[in-house]
Coordinates of C-alpha atoms in Angstrom, one line a residue:
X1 CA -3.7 32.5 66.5
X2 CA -5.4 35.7 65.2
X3 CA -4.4 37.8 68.1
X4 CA -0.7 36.5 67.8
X5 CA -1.2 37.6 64.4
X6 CA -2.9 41.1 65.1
X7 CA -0.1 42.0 67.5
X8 CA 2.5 40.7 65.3
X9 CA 1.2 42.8 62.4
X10 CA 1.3 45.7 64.1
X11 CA 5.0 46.0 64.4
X12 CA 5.2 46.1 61.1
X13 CA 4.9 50.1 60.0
X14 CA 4.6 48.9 56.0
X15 CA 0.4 48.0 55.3
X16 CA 1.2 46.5 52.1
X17 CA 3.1 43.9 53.7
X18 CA 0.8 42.8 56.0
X19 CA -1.1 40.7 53.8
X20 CA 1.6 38.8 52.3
X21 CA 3.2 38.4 56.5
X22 CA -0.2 37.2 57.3
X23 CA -0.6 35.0 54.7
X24 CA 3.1 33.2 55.3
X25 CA 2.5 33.1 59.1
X26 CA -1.0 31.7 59.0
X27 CA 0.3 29.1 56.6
X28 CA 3.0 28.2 59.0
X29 CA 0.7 28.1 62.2
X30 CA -1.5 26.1 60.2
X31 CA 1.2 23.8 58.9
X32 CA 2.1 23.4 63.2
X33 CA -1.2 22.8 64.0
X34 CA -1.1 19.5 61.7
X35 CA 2.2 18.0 62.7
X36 CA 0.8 18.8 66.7
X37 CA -2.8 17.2 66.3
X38 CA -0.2 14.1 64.3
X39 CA 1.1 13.3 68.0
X40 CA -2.1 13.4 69.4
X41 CA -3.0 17.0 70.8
X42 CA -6.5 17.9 70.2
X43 CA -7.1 21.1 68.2
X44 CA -6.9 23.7 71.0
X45 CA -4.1 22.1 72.5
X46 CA -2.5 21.7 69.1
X47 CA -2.6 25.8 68.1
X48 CA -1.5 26.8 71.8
X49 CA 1.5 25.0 70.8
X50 CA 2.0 26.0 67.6
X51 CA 1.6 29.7 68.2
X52 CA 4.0 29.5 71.7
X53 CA 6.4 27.9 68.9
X54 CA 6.6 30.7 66.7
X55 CA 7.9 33.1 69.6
X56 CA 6.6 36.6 70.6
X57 CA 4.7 38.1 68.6
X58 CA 6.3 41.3 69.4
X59 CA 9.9 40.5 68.3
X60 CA 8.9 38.9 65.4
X61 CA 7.3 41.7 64.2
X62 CA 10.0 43.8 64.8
X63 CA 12.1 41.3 62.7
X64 CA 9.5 41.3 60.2
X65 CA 9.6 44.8 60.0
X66 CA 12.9 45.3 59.0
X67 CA 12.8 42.7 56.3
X68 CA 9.6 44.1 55.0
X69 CA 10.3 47.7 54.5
X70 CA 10.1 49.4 51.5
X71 CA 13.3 49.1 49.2
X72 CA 15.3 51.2 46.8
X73 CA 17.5 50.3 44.0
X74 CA 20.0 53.0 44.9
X75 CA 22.2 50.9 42.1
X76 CA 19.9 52.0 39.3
X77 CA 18.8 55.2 40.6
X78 CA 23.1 56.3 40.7
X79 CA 23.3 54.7 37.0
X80 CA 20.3 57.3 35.8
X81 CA 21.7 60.0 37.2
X82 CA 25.1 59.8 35.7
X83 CA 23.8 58.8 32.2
X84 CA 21.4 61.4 32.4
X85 CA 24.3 63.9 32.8
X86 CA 26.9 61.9 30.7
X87 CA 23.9 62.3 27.6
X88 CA 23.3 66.0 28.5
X89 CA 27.1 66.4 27.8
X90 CA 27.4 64.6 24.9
X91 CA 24.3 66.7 23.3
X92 CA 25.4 70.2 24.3
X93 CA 29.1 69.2 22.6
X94 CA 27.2 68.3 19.5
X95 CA 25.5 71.8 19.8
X96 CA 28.9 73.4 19.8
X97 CA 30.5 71.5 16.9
X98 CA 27.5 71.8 14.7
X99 CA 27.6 75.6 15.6
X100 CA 31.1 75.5 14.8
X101 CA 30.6 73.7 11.1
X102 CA 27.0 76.1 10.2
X103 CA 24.9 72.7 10.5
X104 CA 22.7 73.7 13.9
X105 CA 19.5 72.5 11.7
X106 CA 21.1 68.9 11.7
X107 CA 20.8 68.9 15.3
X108 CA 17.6 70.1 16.6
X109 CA 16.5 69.2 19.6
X110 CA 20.1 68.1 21.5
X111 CA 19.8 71.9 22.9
X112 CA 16.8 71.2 25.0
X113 CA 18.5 67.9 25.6
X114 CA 18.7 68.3 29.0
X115 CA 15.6 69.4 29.7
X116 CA 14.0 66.3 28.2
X117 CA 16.6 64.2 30.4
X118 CA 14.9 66.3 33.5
X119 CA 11.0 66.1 32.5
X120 CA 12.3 62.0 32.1
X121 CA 13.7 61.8 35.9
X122 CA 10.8 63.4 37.1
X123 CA 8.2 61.3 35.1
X124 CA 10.8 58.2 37.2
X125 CA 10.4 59.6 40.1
X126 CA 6.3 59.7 39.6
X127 CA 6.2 56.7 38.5
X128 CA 7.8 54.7 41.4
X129 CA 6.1 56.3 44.0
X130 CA 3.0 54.8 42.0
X131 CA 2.5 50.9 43.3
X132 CA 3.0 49.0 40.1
X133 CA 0.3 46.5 40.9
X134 CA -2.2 49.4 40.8
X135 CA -1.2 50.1 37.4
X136 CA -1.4 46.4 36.7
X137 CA -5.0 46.1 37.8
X138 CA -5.9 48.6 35.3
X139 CA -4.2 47.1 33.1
X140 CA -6.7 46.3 30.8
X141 CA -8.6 49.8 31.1
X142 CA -5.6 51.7 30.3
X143 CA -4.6 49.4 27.3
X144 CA -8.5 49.9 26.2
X145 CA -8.1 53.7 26.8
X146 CA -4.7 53.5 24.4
X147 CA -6.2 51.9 21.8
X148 CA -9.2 54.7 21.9
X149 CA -6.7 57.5 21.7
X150 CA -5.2 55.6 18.8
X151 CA -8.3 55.5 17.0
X152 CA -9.2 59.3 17.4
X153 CA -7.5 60.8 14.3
X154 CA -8.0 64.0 15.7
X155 CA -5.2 63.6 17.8
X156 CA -2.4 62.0 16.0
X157 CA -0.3 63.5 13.4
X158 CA 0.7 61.9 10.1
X159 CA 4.1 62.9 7.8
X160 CA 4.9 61.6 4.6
X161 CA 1.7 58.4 5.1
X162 CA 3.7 57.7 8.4
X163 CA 1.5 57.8 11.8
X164 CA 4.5 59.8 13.9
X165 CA 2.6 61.7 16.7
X166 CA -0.5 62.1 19.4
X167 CA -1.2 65.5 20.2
X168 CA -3.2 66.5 23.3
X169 CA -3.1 70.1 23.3
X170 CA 0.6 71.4 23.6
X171 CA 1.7 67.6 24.5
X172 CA 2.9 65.5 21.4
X173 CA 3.9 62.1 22.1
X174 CA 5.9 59.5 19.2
X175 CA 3.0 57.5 18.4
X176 CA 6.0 54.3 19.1
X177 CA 6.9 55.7 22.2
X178 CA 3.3 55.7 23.2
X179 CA 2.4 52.4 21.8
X180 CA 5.9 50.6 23.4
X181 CA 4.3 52.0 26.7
X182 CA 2.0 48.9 26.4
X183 CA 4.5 45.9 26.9
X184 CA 4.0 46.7 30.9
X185 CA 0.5 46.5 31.1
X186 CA 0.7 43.3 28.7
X187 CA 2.4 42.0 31.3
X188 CA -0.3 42.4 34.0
X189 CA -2.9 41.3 31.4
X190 CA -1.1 38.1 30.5
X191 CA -0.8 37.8 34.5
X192 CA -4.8 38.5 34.8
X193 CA -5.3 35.0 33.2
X194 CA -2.8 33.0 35.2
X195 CA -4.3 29.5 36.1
X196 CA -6.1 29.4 33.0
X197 CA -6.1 26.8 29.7
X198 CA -6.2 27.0 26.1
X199 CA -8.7 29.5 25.9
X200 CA -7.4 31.5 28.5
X201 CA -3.9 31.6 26.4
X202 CA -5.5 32.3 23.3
X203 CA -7.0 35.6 24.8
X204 CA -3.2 36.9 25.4
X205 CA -2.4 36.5 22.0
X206 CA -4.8 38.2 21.1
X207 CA -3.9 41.2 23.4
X208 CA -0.8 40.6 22.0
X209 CA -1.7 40.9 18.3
X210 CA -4.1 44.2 18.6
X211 CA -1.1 46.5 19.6
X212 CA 0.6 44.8 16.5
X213 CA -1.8 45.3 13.7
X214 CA -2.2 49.5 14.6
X215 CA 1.8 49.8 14.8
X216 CA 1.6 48.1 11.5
X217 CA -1.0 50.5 10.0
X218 CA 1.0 53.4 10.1
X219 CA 3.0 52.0 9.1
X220 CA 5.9 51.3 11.8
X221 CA 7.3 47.6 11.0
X222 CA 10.2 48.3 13.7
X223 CA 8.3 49.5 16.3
X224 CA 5.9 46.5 16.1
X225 CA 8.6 44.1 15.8
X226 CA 10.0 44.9 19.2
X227 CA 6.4 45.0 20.2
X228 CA 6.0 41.6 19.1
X229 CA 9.3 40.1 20.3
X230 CA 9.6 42.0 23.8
X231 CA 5.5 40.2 24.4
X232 CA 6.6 37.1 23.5
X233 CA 9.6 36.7 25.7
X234 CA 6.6 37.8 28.3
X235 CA 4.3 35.4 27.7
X236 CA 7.2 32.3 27.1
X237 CA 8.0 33.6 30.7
X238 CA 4.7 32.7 32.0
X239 CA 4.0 29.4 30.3
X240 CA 7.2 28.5 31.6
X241 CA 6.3 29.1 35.1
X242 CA 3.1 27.3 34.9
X243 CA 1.0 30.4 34.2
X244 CA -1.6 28.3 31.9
X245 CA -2.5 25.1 32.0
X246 CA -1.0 24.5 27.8
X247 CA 2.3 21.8 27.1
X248 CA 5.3 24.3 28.1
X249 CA 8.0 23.1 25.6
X250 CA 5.4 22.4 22.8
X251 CA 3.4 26.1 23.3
X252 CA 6.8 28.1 23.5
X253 CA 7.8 26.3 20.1
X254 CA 4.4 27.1 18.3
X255 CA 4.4 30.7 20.0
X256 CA 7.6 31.6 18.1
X257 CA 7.6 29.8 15.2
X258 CA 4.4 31.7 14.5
X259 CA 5.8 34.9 15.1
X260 CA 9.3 34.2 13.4
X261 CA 8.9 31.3 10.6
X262 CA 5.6 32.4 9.9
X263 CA 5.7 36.0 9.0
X264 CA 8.8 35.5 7.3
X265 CA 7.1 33.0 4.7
X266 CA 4.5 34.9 4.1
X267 CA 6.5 38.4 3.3
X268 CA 8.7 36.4 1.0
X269 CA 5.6 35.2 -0.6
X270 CA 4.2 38.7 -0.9
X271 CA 7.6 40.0 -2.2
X272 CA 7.9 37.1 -5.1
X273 CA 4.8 38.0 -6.0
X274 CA 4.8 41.9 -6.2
X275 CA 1.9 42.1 -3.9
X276 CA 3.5 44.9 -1.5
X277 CA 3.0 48.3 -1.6
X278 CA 6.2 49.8 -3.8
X279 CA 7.3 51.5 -0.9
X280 CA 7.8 48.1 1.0
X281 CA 9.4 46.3 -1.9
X282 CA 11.7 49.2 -1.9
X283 CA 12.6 48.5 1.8
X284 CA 13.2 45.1 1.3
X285 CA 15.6 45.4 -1.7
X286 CA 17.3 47.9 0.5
X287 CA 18.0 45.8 3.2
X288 CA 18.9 42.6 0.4
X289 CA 20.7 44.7 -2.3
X290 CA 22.8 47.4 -1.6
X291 CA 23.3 48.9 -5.6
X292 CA 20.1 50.0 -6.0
X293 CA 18.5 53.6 -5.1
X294 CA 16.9 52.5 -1.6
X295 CA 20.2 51.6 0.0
X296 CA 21.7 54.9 -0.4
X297 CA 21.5 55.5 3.1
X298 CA 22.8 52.4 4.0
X299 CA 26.3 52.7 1.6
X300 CA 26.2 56.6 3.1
X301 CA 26.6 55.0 6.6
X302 CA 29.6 52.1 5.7
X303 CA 31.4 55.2 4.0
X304 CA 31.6 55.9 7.7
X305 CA 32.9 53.2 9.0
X306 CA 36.0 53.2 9.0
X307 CA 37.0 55.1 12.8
X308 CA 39.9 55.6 15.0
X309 CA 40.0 53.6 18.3
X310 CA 40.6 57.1 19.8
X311 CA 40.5 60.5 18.1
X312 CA 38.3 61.9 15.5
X313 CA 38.7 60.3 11.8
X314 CA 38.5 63.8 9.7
X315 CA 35.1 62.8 7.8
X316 CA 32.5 65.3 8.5
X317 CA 28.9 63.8 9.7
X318 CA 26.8 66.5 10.2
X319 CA 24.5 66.9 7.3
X320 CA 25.8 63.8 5.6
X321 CA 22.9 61.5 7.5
X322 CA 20.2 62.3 8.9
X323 CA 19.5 62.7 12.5
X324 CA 23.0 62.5 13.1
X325 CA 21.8 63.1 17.0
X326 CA 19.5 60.4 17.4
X327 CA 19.1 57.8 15.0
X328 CA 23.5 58.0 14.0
X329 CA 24.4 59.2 17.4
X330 CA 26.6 55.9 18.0
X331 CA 28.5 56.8 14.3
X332 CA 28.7 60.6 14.7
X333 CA 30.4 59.7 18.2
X334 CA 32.9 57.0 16.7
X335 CA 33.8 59.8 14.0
X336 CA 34.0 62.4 16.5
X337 CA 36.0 61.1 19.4
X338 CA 37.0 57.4 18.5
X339 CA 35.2 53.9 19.1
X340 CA 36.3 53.6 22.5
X341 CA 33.5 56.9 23.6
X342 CA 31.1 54.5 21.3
X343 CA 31.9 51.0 23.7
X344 CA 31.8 53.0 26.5
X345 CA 28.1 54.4 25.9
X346 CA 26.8 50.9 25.0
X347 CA 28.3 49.8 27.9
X348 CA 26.4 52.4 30.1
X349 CA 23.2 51.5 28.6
X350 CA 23.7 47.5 29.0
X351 CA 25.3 47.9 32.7
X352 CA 21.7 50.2 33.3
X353 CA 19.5 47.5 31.3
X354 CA 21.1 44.3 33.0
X355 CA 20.4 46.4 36.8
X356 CA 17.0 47.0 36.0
X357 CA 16.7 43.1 34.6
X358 CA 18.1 42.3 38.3
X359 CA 16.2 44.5 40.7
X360 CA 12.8 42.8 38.7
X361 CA 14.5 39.3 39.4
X362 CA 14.7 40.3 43.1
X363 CA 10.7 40.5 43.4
X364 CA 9.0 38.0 45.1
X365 CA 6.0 38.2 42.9
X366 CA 6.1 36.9 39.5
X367 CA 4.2 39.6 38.5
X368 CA 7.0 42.3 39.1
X369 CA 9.4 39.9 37.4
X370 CA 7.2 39.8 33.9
X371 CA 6.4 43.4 34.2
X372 CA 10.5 44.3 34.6
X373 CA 11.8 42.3 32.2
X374 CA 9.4 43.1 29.5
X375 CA 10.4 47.2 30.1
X376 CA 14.2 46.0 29.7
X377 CA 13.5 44.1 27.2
X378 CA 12.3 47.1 25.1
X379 CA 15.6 49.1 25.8
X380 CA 17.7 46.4 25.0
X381 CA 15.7 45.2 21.5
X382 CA 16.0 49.3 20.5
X383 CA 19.6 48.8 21.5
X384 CA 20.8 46.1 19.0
X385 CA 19.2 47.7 16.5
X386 CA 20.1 51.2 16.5
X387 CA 23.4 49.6 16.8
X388 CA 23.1 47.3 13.8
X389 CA 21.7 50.1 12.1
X390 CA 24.7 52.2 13.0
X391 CA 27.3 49.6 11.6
X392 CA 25.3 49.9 8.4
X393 CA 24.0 45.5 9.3
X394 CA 20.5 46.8 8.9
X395 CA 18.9 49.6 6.5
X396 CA 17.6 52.6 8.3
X397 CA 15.0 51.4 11.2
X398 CA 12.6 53.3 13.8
X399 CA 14.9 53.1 16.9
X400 CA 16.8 54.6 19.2
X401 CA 19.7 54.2 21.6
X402 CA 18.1 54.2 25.2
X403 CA 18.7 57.7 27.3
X404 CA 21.3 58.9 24.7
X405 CA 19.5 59.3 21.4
X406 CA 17.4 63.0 21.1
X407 CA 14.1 62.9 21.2
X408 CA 12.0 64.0 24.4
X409 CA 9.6 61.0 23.9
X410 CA 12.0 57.9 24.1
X411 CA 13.9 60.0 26.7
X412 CA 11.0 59.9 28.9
X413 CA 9.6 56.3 27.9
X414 CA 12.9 55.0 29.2
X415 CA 13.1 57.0 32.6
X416 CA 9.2 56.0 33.0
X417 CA 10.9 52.4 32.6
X418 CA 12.8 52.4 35.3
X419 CA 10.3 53.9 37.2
X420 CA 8.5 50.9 36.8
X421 CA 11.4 48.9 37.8
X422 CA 12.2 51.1 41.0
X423 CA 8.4 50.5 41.9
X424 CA 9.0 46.7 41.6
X425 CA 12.1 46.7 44.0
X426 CA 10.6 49.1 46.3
X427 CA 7.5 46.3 46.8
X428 CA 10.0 43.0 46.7
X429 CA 9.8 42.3 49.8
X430 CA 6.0 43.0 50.6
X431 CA 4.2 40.6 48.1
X432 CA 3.7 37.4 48.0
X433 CA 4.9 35.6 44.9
X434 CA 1.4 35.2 43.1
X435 CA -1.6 38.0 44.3
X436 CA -5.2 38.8 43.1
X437 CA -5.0 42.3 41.2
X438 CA -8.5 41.8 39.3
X439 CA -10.8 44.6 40.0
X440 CA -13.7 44.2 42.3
X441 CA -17.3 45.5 41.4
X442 CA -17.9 47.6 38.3
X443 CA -15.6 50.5 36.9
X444 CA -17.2 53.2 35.3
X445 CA -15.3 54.3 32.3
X446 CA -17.5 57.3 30.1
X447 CA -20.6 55.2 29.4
X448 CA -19.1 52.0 29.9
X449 CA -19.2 50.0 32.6
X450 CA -16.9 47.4 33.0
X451 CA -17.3 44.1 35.5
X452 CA -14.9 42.5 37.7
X453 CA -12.7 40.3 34.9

């Protein structure tokens, strides 16, 4: 058996793959072995058998090797590239009219647009041809390493009370881009305790709640809502595919009634009893009355609502709200050039969102699958909200629309996304559906050392 395996495994050119082939044809031989020696062969007897059964080892390598190659999603790579260049075209018109109506300062940053789309392909391209399980069994020493950085008020930058940026020398970094760069490494950490009980699923919710709590001190409510949400569509995923040894139906209910119900309670509480900062009640009565002071921005964007299906609708945008190129891209677009431009970009971004949710699916391992989803499910949670927020729904929130909106840190947080997810189809076929990716030995990290979890 081991030399039909060694020649076998040879044939096949991809190493990664060998250990998942060698684990499904062992498992088979094996499986053989036990239905021979069930007739009455002795053991000898029983694996001649069962390894003459499985053909030559040559041609089934050969077979092997084929199915076992490494993958790419040409599907979302052709979807990048065309919104990449569809959102460098919108930007570089926005430069023009504002030029053409004195309101450049409105703008800033859509002329360097398509730089940011670049530095955002390449930071893909990086990205894939990095193996996503070895960023999964770091997981836990980057996350540690993220929170440090957080922590070292030296390197962040704070405007008006609000934590906005990291700064490592001439790189600065939206402290929410940064921090939603964690939901793939939760992920791998929720995967790290797989097979475990209670205890085991008490630990994820605590890696889930860290993150929260420093979003929440800058404060960034949005930001750690996604957080919150996108981790706990992660970890539902794993305790309902058996990940910890908890009651499925029971655990899921408790998970997000405590992170729904809950919170909501207590902020109503807080709110009837004037126990918020002023700045929060002021949020809140924006978002629940719209005649007071703190929903001006919200009335300013319904004045816009009213659009043509096609054509622009004669109201000026540009210095009338702010950000008009990133936070009101979707509204300056409807007023601009009609709501049909509008459906089509939201249609890019879904069509690019459900492709990445569908090369994850593809994986073998469940690993991939959690890590995948969880990235898409970041775009897509920043999606309905700038969108809501666009409509005038919601009151003015910290979010984007995914690969349109300016800004060269979510434009290069989503492109890192689908990195992720071309590094997940490019290993479908080579892993098994559950692997060890705990580190072995100690890791030094400064003057810590860290054990094997």
């Amino acid at each position: 058996m081991e030399e039909y395996i060694r020649k076998l495994l040879e044939q096949v050119r991809f190493k990664k793959a060998h250990k998942g082939i060698e684990g499904e044809i062992r498992s088979h031989i094996e499986d053989q072995i036990n239905d021979n020696m069930g007739v009455g062969m002795d053991r000898e007897e029983a694996e001649k058998a069962a390894v003459a059964d499985m053909g030559d080892p040559i041609e089934v390598g050969i077979s092997m090797d084929r199915i076992h190659r490494p993958r790419i999603a040409w599907s979302v790579v052709a979807i990048a590239v065309l919104i990449g260049i569809a959102s460098s075209v919108v930007h570089e018109l926005m430069v023009l009219d504002a030029s053409a109506h004195d309101a450049s300062i409105s703008v800033i940053g859509s002329h360097v647009f398509y730089t940011n789309v670049l530095a955002g392909l390449i930071a893909m391209i990086v990205i894939y041809m990095i193996d996503y399980t070895v960023i999964a069994k770091y997981a836990k020493v980057i996350a540690i390493a993220m929170f440090v950085a957080l922590l070292l008020g030296s390197l962040g930058l704070t405007i008006n009370g609000v934590h906005m940026y990291l700064t490592v020398g001439p790189v600065r970094f939206l402290t929410s881009a940064f921090m939603l760069l964690y939901v793939p490494l939760y992920g791998a950490i929720v995967y790290k305790y797989r097979g475990g009980s209670a205890g085991a699923f008490l630990k994820v919710l605590i890696w889930m709640i860290v993150p929260a709590v420093f979003v929440l001190k800058w404060p960034r409510f949005m930001t750690a809502l996604v957080l919150v949400m996108t981790m706990a569509v992660q970890l539902s995923i794993a305790v309902a595919k058996g990940w910890f040894k908890v009651p499925k139906k029971i655990t899921i209910a408790v998970l997000w009634a405590s992170i729904t119900v809950l919170p909501l309670a207590i902020l109503a509480l807080l709110y009837r009893t004037g126990s918020l900062a002023n700045y929060q009640m002021e949020r809140i009565r924006a978002f629940l009355y719209l005649d007071n002071d703190a929903a001006f921005l919200t009335r300013t964007v319904r004045s816009f609502n009213e659009v043509n299906m096609v054509g622009d609708s004669g109201k000026e945008l540009l210095g009338a709200l702010p950000n008009p190129n990133s936070d009101f891209l979707l509204l300056y677009l409807a007023n601009k050039y009609g709501l049909v431009i509008v459906l089509v970009v939201v249609a890019a971004v879904v069509a690019m969102i459900v492709t990445g949710c569908i090369a994850s699916a593809k994986s073998k391992n469940q690993l991939g699958l959690v890590m995948g989803v969880g990235c898409m499910n970041v775009l897509l949670a920043n999606l309905i909200i700038n969108v809501f927020q666009n409509m005038g729904v919601v009151p003015y929130a910290d979010s984007f629309m995914p690969f349109f909106s300016a800004g060269g840190s979510n434009i290069v947080l989503a492109y890192i996304f689908l990195g992720i997810i071309l590094s997940i189809y490019k290993y479908k076929d080579a892993y098994p559906q559950n692997m060890d990716i705990g580190i072995r030995g100690r890791l030094k990290l400064g003057n810590m050392e860290i054990m094997k979890n």
